[in-house]
Short mmCIF file of C-alpha atoms in Angstrom, two decimals:
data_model
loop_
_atom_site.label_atom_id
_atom_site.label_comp_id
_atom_site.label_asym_id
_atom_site.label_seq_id
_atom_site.Cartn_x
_atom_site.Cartn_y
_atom_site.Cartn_z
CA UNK A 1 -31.30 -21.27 -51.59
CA UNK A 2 -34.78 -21.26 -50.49
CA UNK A 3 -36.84 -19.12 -48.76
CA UNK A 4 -36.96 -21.07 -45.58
CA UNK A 5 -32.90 -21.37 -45.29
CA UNK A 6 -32.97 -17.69 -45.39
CA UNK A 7 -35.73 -17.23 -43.03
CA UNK A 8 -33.62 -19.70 -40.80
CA UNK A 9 -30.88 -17.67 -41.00
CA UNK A 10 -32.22 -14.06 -40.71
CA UNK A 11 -33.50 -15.34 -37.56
CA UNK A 12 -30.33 -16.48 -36.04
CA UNK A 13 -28.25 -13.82 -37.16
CA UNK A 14 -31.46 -11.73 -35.49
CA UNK A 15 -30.93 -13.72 -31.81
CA UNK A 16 -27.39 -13.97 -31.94
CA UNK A 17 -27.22 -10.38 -32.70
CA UNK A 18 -30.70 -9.53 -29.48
CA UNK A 19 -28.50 -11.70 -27.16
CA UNK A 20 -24.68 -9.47 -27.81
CA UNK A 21 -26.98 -6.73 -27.11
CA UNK A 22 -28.35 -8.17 -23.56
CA UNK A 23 -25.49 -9.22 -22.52
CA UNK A 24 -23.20 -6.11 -23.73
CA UNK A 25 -26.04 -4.23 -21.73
CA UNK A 26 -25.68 -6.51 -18.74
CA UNK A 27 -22.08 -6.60 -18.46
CA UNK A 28 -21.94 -2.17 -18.53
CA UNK A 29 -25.18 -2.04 -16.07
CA UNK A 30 -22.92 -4.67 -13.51
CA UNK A 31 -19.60 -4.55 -14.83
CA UNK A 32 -17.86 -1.59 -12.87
CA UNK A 33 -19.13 -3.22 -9.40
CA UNK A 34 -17.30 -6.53 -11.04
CA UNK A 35 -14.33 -5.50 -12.78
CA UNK A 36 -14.20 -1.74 -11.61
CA UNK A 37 -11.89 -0.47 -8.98
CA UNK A 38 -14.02 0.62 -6.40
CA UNK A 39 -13.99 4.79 -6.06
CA UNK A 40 -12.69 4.61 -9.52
CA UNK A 41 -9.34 5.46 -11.12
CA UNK A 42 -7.21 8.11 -8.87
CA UNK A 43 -4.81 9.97 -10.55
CA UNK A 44 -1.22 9.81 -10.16
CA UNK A 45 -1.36 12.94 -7.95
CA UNK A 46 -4.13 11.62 -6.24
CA UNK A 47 -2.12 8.64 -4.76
CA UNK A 48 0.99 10.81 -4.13
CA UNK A 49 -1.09 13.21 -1.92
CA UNK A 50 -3.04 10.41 -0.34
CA UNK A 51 0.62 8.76 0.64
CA UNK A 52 1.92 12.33 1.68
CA UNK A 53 -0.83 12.83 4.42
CA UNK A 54 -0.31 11.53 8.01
CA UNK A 55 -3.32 9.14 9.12
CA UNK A 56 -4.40 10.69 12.18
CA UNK A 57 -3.12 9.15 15.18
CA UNK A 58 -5.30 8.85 18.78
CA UNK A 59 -4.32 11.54 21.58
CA UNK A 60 -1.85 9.29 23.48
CA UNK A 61 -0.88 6.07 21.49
CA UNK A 62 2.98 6.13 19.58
CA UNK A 63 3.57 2.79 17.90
CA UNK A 64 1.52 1.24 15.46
CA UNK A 65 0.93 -3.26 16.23
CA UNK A 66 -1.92 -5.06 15.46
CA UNK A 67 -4.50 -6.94 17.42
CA UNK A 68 -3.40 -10.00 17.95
CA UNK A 69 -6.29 -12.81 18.15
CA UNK A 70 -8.28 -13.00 21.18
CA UNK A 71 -7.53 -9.21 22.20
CA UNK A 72 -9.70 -5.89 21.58
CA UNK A 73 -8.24 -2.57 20.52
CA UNK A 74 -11.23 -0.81 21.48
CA UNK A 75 -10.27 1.52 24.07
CA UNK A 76 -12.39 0.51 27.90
CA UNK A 77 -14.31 2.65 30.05
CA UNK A 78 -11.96 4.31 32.43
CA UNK A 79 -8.76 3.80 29.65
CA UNK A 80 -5.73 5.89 30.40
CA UNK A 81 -2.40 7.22 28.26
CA UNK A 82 -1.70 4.11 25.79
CA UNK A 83 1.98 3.59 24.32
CA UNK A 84 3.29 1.27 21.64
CA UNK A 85 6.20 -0.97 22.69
CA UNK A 86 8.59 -2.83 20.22
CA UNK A 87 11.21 -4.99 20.54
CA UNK A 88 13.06 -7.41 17.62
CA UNK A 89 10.45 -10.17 19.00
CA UNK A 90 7.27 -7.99 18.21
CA UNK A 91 5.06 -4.94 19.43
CA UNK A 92 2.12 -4.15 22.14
CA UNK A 93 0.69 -1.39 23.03
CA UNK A 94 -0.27 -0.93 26.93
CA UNK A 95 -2.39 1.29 28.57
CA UNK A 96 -2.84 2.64 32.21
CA UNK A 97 -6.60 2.43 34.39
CA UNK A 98 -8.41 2.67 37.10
CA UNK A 99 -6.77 -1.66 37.57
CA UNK A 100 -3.61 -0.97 36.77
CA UNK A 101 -1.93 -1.33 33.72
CA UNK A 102 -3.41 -3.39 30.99
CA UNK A 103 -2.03 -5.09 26.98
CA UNK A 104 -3.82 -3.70 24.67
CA UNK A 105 -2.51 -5.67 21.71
CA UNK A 106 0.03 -7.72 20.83
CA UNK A 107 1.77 -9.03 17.69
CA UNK A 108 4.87 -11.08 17.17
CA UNK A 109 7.42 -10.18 14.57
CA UNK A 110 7.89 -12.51 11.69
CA UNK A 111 9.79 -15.35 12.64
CA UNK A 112 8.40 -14.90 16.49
CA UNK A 113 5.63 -16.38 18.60
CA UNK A 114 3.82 -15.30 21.61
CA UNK A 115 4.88 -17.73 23.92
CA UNK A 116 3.43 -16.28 27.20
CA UNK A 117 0.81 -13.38 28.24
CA UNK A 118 0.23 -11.42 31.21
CA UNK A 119 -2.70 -9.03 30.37
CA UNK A 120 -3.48 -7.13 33.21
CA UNK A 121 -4.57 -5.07 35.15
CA UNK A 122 -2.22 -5.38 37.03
CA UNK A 123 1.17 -3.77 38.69
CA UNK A 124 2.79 -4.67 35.72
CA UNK A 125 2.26 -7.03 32.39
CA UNK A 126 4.10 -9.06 30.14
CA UNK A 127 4.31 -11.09 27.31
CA UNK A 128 7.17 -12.86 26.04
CA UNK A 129 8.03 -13.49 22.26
CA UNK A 130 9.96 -16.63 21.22
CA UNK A 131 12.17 -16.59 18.59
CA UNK A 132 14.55 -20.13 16.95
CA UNK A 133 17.30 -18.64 18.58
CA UNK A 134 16.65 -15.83 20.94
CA UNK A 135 13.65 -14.53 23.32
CA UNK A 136 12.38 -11.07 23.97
CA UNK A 137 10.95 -10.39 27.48
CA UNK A 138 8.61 -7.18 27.58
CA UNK A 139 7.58 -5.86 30.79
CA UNK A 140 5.57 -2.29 31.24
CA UNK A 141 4.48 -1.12 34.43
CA UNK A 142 2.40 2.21 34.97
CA UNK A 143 5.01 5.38 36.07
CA UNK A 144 2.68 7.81 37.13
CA UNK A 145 -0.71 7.55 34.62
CA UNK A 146 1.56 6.65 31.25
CA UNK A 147 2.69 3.16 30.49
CA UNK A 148 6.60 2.53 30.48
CA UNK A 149 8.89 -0.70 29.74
CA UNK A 150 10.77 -1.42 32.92
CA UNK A 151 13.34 -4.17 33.15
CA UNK A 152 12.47 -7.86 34.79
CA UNK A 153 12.96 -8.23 38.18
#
């Protein structure tokens, strides 16, 4: 072998060995934010006494739905006592103002759709979930300042 062929090859082994190193120092400088979990590993304790602890809950709201598009769970200026509502069709959550009573949020359960809204404020609100083969009806009116289901007249 010549002295060029191993020239040739020192210097290969030499950038092949430079560009592991780059990259190796690369991927530990980025790599948690890319393949990390984010706050890093939690014991199993950890989770267990993350799961055992109630999320706080608002003064006032029971029930848990989500937003449904279109509608804002911030509470308004003005907002009153707000109560979650669920029936086998899906959930809302109503509250009672200055206007009247007022859906918060809606959500249909799986299986459901929203097929008609009455958001208030007003006497009293609706919204009706459709289902293949039944429908749910919920109606709240405001008893006093808290929100209550009442049956359709």
């Amino acid at each position: 072998m010549g002295r060029r062929s191993i020239l040739v090859a020192t210097g290969w082994v030499a950038t092949a060995a430079a560009a592991t190193l780059i990259g190796l120092g690369a991927i530990r400088l980025v790599g948690e934010s890319i393949t990390g979990t984010p706050g890093g590993v939690r014991s199993e304790a950890e989770i267990e006494r993350a799961l055992a602890a109630p999320e706080p809950v608002p003064t006032g709201t029971t029930g848990a739905a989500s937003t449904a598009p279109g509608t804002s769970a911030a509470p308004s200026a003005g907002s009153g006592v707000r109560r979650g509502f669920a029936t086998d069709g899906g959930t809302a959550v109503a509250e009672c103002g200055a206007g009247g009573v007022r859906l918060v949020s809606w959500a249909p359960a799986q299986g459901y759709r929203v097929r008609d809204v009455d958001r208030g404020p007003d006497d009293d609100v609706e919204v009706t979930f459709q289902g293949p083969t039944r429908e749910y009806e919920l109606k709240v009116r405001c008893i006093g300042s808290e929100p209550v289901s009442v049956a359709d007249d």
